[in-house]
Short mmCIF file of C-alpha atoms and ligand atoms in Angstrom, two decimals:
data_model
loop_
_atom_site.label_atom_id
_atom_site.label_comp_id
_atom_site.label_asym_id
_atom_site.label_seq_id
_atom_site.Cartn_x
_atom_site.Cartn_y
_atom_site.Cartn_z
CA MET K 1 -14.40 -29.20 -117.31
CA ARG K 2 -12.99 -26.13 -115.53
CA ARG K 3 -9.50 -24.65 -116.02
CA ASN K 4 -8.42 -21.05 -115.40
CA GLY K 5 -11.99 -20.38 -114.24
CA ALA K 6 -13.39 -21.03 -117.75
CA ARG K 7 -15.44 -24.00 -118.86
CA HIS K 8 -14.05 -26.28 -121.57
CA LEU K 9 -14.92 -29.44 -123.49
CA LEU K 10 -11.62 -31.27 -123.94
CA SER K 11 -12.48 -34.98 -123.66
CA MET K 12 -15.50 -37.29 -123.44
CA ALA K 13 -13.92 -38.49 -120.19
CA ASP K 14 -14.81 -35.06 -118.71
CA LEU K 15 -18.52 -35.86 -119.03
CA ASP K 16 -20.58 -38.12 -116.78
CA ARG K 17 -23.92 -39.59 -117.75
CA ASP K 18 -25.88 -36.62 -116.35
CA ASP K 19 -23.73 -34.14 -118.34
CA ILE K 20 -24.27 -36.14 -121.52
CA GLU K 21 -28.02 -36.42 -120.95
CA GLN K 22 -28.23 -32.67 -120.41
CA ILE K 23 -26.33 -31.98 -123.65
CA LEU K 24 -28.48 -34.46 -125.61
CA ASN K 25 -31.72 -32.97 -124.25
CA LEU K 26 -30.61 -29.49 -125.21
CA THR K 27 -29.53 -30.79 -128.63
CA GLY K 28 -33.14 -31.85 -129.19
CA SER K 29 -34.29 -28.27 -128.55
CA PHE K 30 -31.70 -26.86 -130.93
CA ALA K 31 -32.64 -29.43 -133.59
CA GLU K 32 -36.14 -27.94 -133.42
CA VAL K 33 -34.63 -24.47 -133.98
CA GLY K 34 -32.92 -25.86 -137.09
CA GLU K 35 -36.32 -26.76 -138.56
CA ARG K 36 -37.69 -23.20 -138.31
CA SER K 37 -37.97 -21.06 -141.45
CA ILE K 38 -35.39 -18.71 -139.89
CA PRO K 39 -33.13 -21.10 -137.92
CA LYS K 40 -31.54 -18.45 -135.75
CA VAL K 41 -31.80 -17.52 -132.04
CA PRO K 42 -30.10 -14.74 -130.03
CA ALA K 43 -28.63 -17.08 -127.39
CA LEU K 44 -24.98 -16.06 -127.92
CA ARG K 45 -25.45 -12.51 -129.21
CA GLY K 46 -22.40 -10.46 -128.19
CA LYS K 47 -20.12 -13.52 -127.82
CA THR K 48 -17.12 -14.07 -130.11
CA ILE K 49 -15.80 -17.49 -131.08
CA ALA K 50 -12.50 -18.14 -132.88
CA TRP K 51 -11.73 -21.19 -135.03
CA LEU K 52 -8.21 -22.54 -134.72
CA PHE K 53 -7.97 -25.41 -137.21
CA TYR K 54 -4.41 -26.67 -137.69
CA GLU K 55 -5.74 -29.80 -139.48
CA ASP K 56 -8.15 -30.16 -142.39
CA SER K 57 -11.85 -30.50 -141.71
CA THR K 58 -15.10 -30.38 -143.64
CA ARG K 59 -17.85 -31.56 -141.27
CA THR K 60 -16.56 -30.30 -137.92
CA ARG K 61 -15.57 -26.83 -139.06
CA LEU K 62 -18.65 -26.16 -141.18
CA SER K 63 -21.03 -27.46 -138.52
CA PHE K 64 -19.37 -25.36 -135.77
CA GLU K 65 -19.59 -22.31 -138.04
CA THR K 66 -23.26 -23.03 -138.78
CA ALA K 67 -23.97 -23.61 -135.09
CA ALA K 68 -22.36 -20.30 -134.11
CA ARG K 69 -24.30 -18.42 -136.81
CA ARG K 70 -27.58 -19.97 -135.65
CA LEU K 71 -26.79 -18.81 -132.10
CA SER K 72 -26.05 -15.25 -133.34
CA ALA K 73 -22.42 -15.38 -132.14
CA ASP K 74 -19.70 -13.37 -133.86
CA THR K 75 -16.87 -15.45 -135.27
CA MET K 76 -13.20 -14.88 -135.92
CA ASN K 77 -11.98 -16.94 -138.84
CA PHE K 78 -8.40 -18.10 -138.73
CA SER K 79 -6.81 -20.09 -141.52
CA VAL K 80 -3.45 -21.66 -140.70
CA SER K 81 -2.48 -21.68 -144.38
CA SER K 82 -2.74 -17.88 -144.66
CA SER K 83 -1.67 -16.91 -141.13
CA SER K 84 1.58 -16.02 -139.37
CA VAL K 85 1.88 -19.68 -138.32
CA ASN K 86 3.66 -19.96 -141.67
CA LYS K 87 6.21 -17.42 -140.39
CA GLY K 88 6.93 -19.62 -137.39
CA GLU K 89 4.48 -18.18 -134.84
CA SER K 90 3.94 -20.68 -132.03
CA LEU K 91 0.58 -22.06 -130.90
CA ARG K 92 0.90 -20.12 -127.62
CA ASP K 93 1.67 -16.80 -129.34
CA THR K 94 -1.13 -17.44 -131.83
CA ILE K 95 -3.78 -18.05 -129.17
CA GLU K 96 -2.55 -15.13 -127.06
CA THR K 97 -2.72 -12.85 -130.13
CA ILE K 98 -6.26 -13.95 -130.96
CA ALA K 99 -7.34 -13.70 -127.31
CA ALA K 100 -5.97 -10.14 -127.10
CA MET K 101 -8.62 -9.11 -129.65
CA GLY K 102 -11.33 -10.43 -127.34
CA ILE K 103 -12.81 -13.91 -127.62
CA ASP K 104 -15.23 -15.84 -125.43
CA GLY K 105 -14.58 -19.26 -126.98
CA VAL K 106 -12.07 -21.02 -129.20
CA VAL K 107 -12.58 -24.24 -131.15
CA VAL K 108 -9.27 -26.05 -131.66
CA ARG K 109 -8.26 -28.84 -134.02
CA HIS K 110 -4.59 -29.83 -133.94
CA ARG K 111 -2.48 -32.78 -134.99
CA ALA K 112 -0.85 -32.95 -131.53
CA ALA K 113 -2.67 -34.82 -128.78
CA GLY K 114 -3.15 -32.48 -125.84
CA ALA K 115 -2.95 -29.21 -127.83
CA PRO K 116 -6.46 -28.03 -126.76
CA GLN K 117 -5.56 -28.74 -123.12
CA GLN K 118 -2.51 -26.51 -123.53
CA VAL K 119 -4.58 -23.78 -125.16
CA ALA K 120 -6.91 -23.93 -122.14
CA ASP K 121 -3.92 -23.06 -119.94
CA TRP K 122 -3.09 -20.01 -122.08
CA THR K 123 -6.49 -18.32 -122.35
CA ASP K 124 -9.49 -17.41 -120.24
CA ALA K 125 -11.80 -18.27 -123.14
CA ALA K 126 -13.79 -21.53 -123.20
CA VAL K 127 -11.88 -24.12 -125.25
CA ILE K 128 -13.59 -26.83 -127.28
CA ASN K 129 -11.56 -29.72 -128.64
CA ALA K 130 -12.49 -30.30 -132.29
CA GLY K 131 -10.02 -33.19 -132.60
CA ASP K 132 -6.46 -33.53 -131.29
CA GLY K 133 -4.23 -36.10 -132.95
CA TRP K 134 -5.21 -39.66 -131.96
CA HIS K 135 -6.55 -38.46 -128.63
CA GLN K 136 -10.13 -37.13 -128.51
CA HIS K 137 -12.99 -35.73 -130.61
CA PRO K 138 -15.69 -35.15 -127.98
CA THR K 139 -18.28 -33.34 -130.12
CA GLN K 140 -18.14 -36.24 -132.60
CA GLY K 141 -18.83 -38.57 -129.68
CA LEU K 142 -21.80 -36.45 -128.60
CA LEU K 143 -23.35 -36.19 -132.05
CA ASP K 144 -23.00 -39.95 -132.42
CA LEU K 145 -24.73 -40.49 -129.07
CA TYR K 146 -27.53 -38.15 -130.13
CA THR K 147 -27.94 -39.98 -133.45
CA ALA K 148 -27.83 -43.41 -131.80
CA THR K 149 -30.33 -42.57 -129.05
CA SER K 150 -32.72 -40.84 -131.45
CA HIS K 151 -33.09 -44.22 -133.23
CA LEU K 152 -32.56 -46.77 -130.48
CA GLY K 153 -33.62 -44.91 -127.33
CA ASP K 154 -31.74 -45.89 -124.22
CA LEU K 155 -28.32 -47.43 -125.02
CA ASP K 156 -28.22 -49.55 -121.82
CA GLY K 157 -27.20 -53.08 -122.82
CA LYS K 158 -26.99 -52.28 -126.55
CA HIS K 159 -24.05 -53.92 -128.34
CA ILE K 160 -21.93 -51.52 -130.41
CA ALA K 161 -18.92 -52.55 -132.49
CA ILE K 162 -16.32 -49.93 -133.41
CA VAL K 163 -14.59 -51.40 -136.43
CA GLY K 164 -11.36 -50.38 -138.13
CA ASP K 165 -8.30 -48.28 -137.50
CA ILE K 166 -8.70 -47.95 -133.72
CA LYS K 167 -5.02 -47.18 -133.14
CA HIS K 168 -5.00 -43.87 -134.99
CA SER K 169 -8.58 -42.83 -134.20
CA ARG K 170 -9.57 -40.04 -131.81
CA VAL K 171 -13.19 -40.92 -132.64
CA ALA K 172 -12.67 -44.45 -131.32
CA ARG K 173 -11.34 -43.08 -128.03
CA SER K 174 -14.20 -40.57 -127.58
CA ASN K 175 -16.92 -42.97 -128.70
CA ALA K 176 -15.78 -45.97 -126.66
CA ILE K 177 -16.01 -43.78 -123.55
CA GLY K 178 -19.27 -42.11 -124.62
CA PHE K 179 -21.13 -45.29 -125.59
CA ALA K 180 -19.92 -47.10 -122.44
CA THR K 181 -20.88 -44.15 -120.19
CA MET K 182 -24.41 -44.45 -121.59
CA GLY K 183 -24.52 -48.15 -120.69
CA ALA K 184 -23.67 -49.83 -124.00
CA ARG K 185 -21.44 -52.87 -124.43
CA VAL K 186 -18.61 -51.78 -126.75
CA THR K 187 -16.54 -54.21 -128.82
CA LEU K 188 -13.51 -53.08 -130.80
CA VAL K 189 -13.00 -55.00 -134.05
CA CYS K 190 -9.73 -54.73 -135.97
CA PRO K 191 -6.54 -56.58 -136.89
CA PRO K 192 -3.97 -56.71 -134.05
CA THR K 193 -1.82 -54.15 -135.91
CA LEU K 194 -4.59 -51.55 -135.64
CA LEU K 195 -5.07 -51.80 -131.87
CA PRO K 196 -3.43 -49.18 -129.62
CA PRO K 197 -0.34 -50.40 -127.71
CA SER K 198 -2.39 -50.43 -124.48
CA LEU K 199 -6.11 -50.67 -123.81
CA ASP K 200 -5.74 -49.87 -120.10
CA GLY K 201 -8.80 -47.93 -119.01
CA TRP K 202 -10.75 -48.58 -122.23
CA PRO K 203 -14.25 -49.85 -121.27
CA VAL K 204 -14.30 -52.35 -124.15
CA GLU K 205 -14.03 -55.93 -125.34
CA VAL K 206 -11.90 -56.84 -128.38
CA THR K 207 -12.31 -59.29 -131.23
CA HIS K 208 -10.45 -59.74 -134.50
CA ASP K 209 -13.44 -61.43 -136.15
CA LEU K 210 -16.27 -59.14 -137.33
CA ASP K 211 -18.31 -62.12 -138.51
CA ALA K 212 -18.36 -63.46 -134.93
CA VAL K 213 -20.37 -60.45 -133.68
CA ILE K 214 -22.14 -58.94 -136.69
CA ASP K 215 -25.50 -60.73 -136.16
CA GLU K 216 -25.90 -59.41 -132.61
CA LEU K 217 -24.95 -55.75 -133.15
CA ASP K 218 -27.25 -52.79 -132.54
CA ILE K 219 -24.71 -50.46 -134.16
CA CYS K 220 -21.86 -51.23 -136.54
CA TYR K 221 -19.66 -48.11 -136.28
CA LEU K 222 -16.99 -47.98 -138.97
CA LEU K 223 -13.77 -46.01 -138.91
CA ARG K 224 -11.71 -44.69 -141.78
CA MET K 225 -8.34 -46.24 -142.45
CA GLN K 226 -6.17 -43.23 -141.48
CA LEU K 227 -3.40 -43.67 -144.01
CA GLU K 228 -2.04 -40.17 -143.31
CA ARG K 229 -1.28 -41.13 -139.69
CA GLN K 230 0.24 -44.55 -140.45
CA LYS K 231 4.04 -44.60 -140.60
CA GLN K 232 4.24 -48.19 -141.89
CA ALA K 233 1.94 -50.68 -143.56
CA VAL K 234 -0.50 -52.05 -140.97
CA VAL K 235 -2.48 -54.30 -143.33
CA PRO K 236 -1.18 -56.29 -146.31
CA THR K 237 -3.44 -54.50 -148.83
CA LEU K 238 -6.58 -52.36 -148.61
CA ARG K 239 -8.38 -54.98 -150.72
CA GLU K 240 -7.53 -57.68 -148.19
CA TYR K 241 -8.56 -55.36 -145.34
CA HIS K 242 -11.94 -54.80 -147.02
CA HIS K 243 -12.42 -58.55 -147.35
CA GLU K 244 -11.53 -59.27 -143.69
CA TYR K 245 -12.81 -56.19 -141.83
CA GLY K 246 -14.88 -54.10 -144.25
CA LEU K 247 -18.67 -53.89 -144.01
CA THR K 248 -19.27 -55.69 -147.29
CA SER K 249 -22.76 -56.15 -148.73
CA ALA K 250 -22.77 -59.78 -147.56
CA ARG K 251 -21.81 -58.81 -144.00
CA ALA K 252 -24.29 -55.93 -143.86
CA ASP K 253 -27.05 -58.46 -144.74
CA HIS K 254 -26.33 -60.12 -141.36
CA LEU K 255 -27.20 -56.96 -139.39
CA GLY K 256 -30.61 -56.95 -137.72
CA ALA K 257 -33.44 -54.92 -139.29
CA GLU K 258 -33.14 -52.17 -136.62
CA ALA K 259 -29.32 -52.11 -136.48
CA LEU K 260 -27.62 -48.86 -137.47
CA ILE K 261 -24.58 -48.38 -139.71
CA MET K 262 -22.56 -45.33 -138.61
CA HIS K 263 -19.39 -43.64 -139.81
CA PRO K 264 -17.89 -40.29 -138.69
CA GLY K 265 -16.73 -39.44 -142.22
CA PRO K 266 -14.89 -38.90 -144.40
CA MET K 267 -15.54 -42.39 -145.81
CA ASN K 268 -13.31 -44.52 -147.96
CA ARG K 269 -15.98 -46.36 -149.94
CA GLY K 270 -14.72 -49.80 -150.91
CA VAL K 271 -12.27 -49.95 -147.98
CA GLU K 272 -14.01 -49.90 -144.58
CA ILE K 273 -17.51 -49.86 -146.12
CA ALA K 274 -18.89 -51.05 -149.45
CA GLY K 275 -20.21 -48.12 -151.49
CA GLU K 276 -23.69 -49.64 -151.72
CA VAL K 277 -23.85 -50.28 -147.95
CA ALA K 278 -23.16 -46.61 -147.14
CA ASP K 279 -26.36 -45.73 -149.01
CA ARG K 280 -28.67 -48.27 -147.33
CA PRO K 281 -31.65 -46.93 -145.33
CA ASN K 282 -30.15 -48.05 -142.01
CA ALA K 283 -26.90 -46.13 -142.72
CA VAL K 284 -27.37 -42.87 -140.79
CA ILE K 285 -24.17 -41.17 -141.90
CA ALA K 286 -25.81 -38.03 -143.34
CA GLU K 287 -27.97 -37.80 -140.22
CA GLN K 288 -24.81 -37.82 -138.07
CA VAL K 289 -23.58 -34.80 -140.04
CA ALA K 290 -26.90 -32.96 -139.67
CA ASN K 291 -27.01 -33.67 -135.93
CA GLY K 292 -23.50 -32.25 -135.64
CA VAL K 293 -24.91 -28.73 -136.03
CA SER K 294 -27.48 -29.14 -133.23
CA VAL K 295 -25.05 -30.84 -130.85
CA ARG K 296 -22.47 -28.09 -131.40
CA MET K 297 -25.13 -25.46 -130.78
CA ALA K 298 -25.85 -27.16 -127.46
CA VAL K 299 -22.16 -27.33 -126.52
CA LEU K 300 -21.49 -23.69 -127.46
CA PHE K 301 -24.59 -22.56 -125.58
CA LEU K 302 -23.69 -24.52 -122.44
CA LEU K 303 -20.05 -23.40 -122.37
CA LEU K 304 -20.47 -19.78 -123.45
CA GLY K 305 -24.00 -19.15 -122.29
CA ALA K 306 -25.76 -21.20 -119.65
CA GLY K 307 -22.98 -23.29 -118.09
CA LEU K 308 -22.92 -27.03 -117.43
CA GLU K 309 -24.89 -26.66 -114.22
CA PRO K 310 -28.57 -27.66 -114.44
CA VAL K 311 -29.99 -25.35 -117.09
CA ASP K 312 -32.53 -22.77 -115.99
CA GLU K 313 -35.49 -23.49 -118.29
CA SER K 314 -36.37 -19.79 -118.54
CA ALA K 315 -32.80 -19.01 -119.66
CA VAL K 316 -33.03 -21.70 -122.33
CA GLY K 317 -36.46 -20.47 -123.37
CA GLY K 318 -35.07 -16.96 -123.75
CA GLY K 319 -32.09 -18.32 -125.64
CA LEU K 320 -34.34 -20.20 -128.03
CA ALA K 321 -36.58 -17.26 -128.87
CA VAL K 322 -36.48 -16.19 -132.48
CA ALA K 323 -33.59 -13.80 -133.15
N1 CP Q 401 -15.81 -36.45 -138.62
C1 CP Q 401 -14.96 -35.40 -138.80
O1 CP Q 401 -14.28 -34.95 -137.87
O2 CP Q 401 -14.92 -34.93 -140.08
P1 CP Q 401 -14.02 -33.70 -140.57
O3 CP Q 401 -12.58 -34.14 -140.49
O4 CP Q 401 -14.47 -33.45 -142.00
O5 CP Q 401 -14.27 -32.54 -139.67
#
């Protein structure tokens, strides 16, 4: 978590079970802040956070921005499409330019795996990985853990299937680690062409048959088919993929009454999930988005405010006072 003396969140692999439990507990407190008539606290007053999004985003960017506003942080908005990146400015020069204006934190999304780690070497600010290529998306993993545990409680021994385009998915990498760290049994479900070249170090089982596991799942976690990252056809047709690996209405009927349907978004309705299934009561996809704000408040507070050491309750109490 530490580099250049600053604290960062670069990968779910940086977090042990105690770290995750601390973040999830704090998320619960910030979720309560979100329910107030004025959902704003002074916890990060005087801190400045920059957004460095080199890839498109709806959920992650908006929820980080909302989280920062609710914590009373100042923000520095940076849009790649209207910046000097278009004149050829490098990532290093860009971060050094932004840092020269004075930032305490930077949230980075980049198409290249490892870009946030590099940024952490070039700045004293806290760096948060908001998604790097196929590699990691740790705040997605945390918000999914918060959503899962708020419904199911302890994940020890729970069976979670991550279904779909595992190969190109940073969410699969973060969530496999996160769910396993919290004691769940994780099964990857996909055609052989959508598995990564190596699963060394992945704490998972693998099957190519969703119907073989669907009845016993506590969570069916679906992934988007990432067509923009695929250089060649990896399934014969999307229709065939839906038939073999999609959560169709018939398959969803096999899930237990308490089982959750999750998806990080954006969804391709009719490909990895039937449109009707995404709207069922046990599909918690909108809840995942809502929890993203509270989890990102907790992460920003811990990295820019309190630190990932055991949180001093009085400091948190002060941080959660009405702004
Ligand atoms: N889940 C997720 O990362 O969504 P966005 O790409 O919209 O941020």
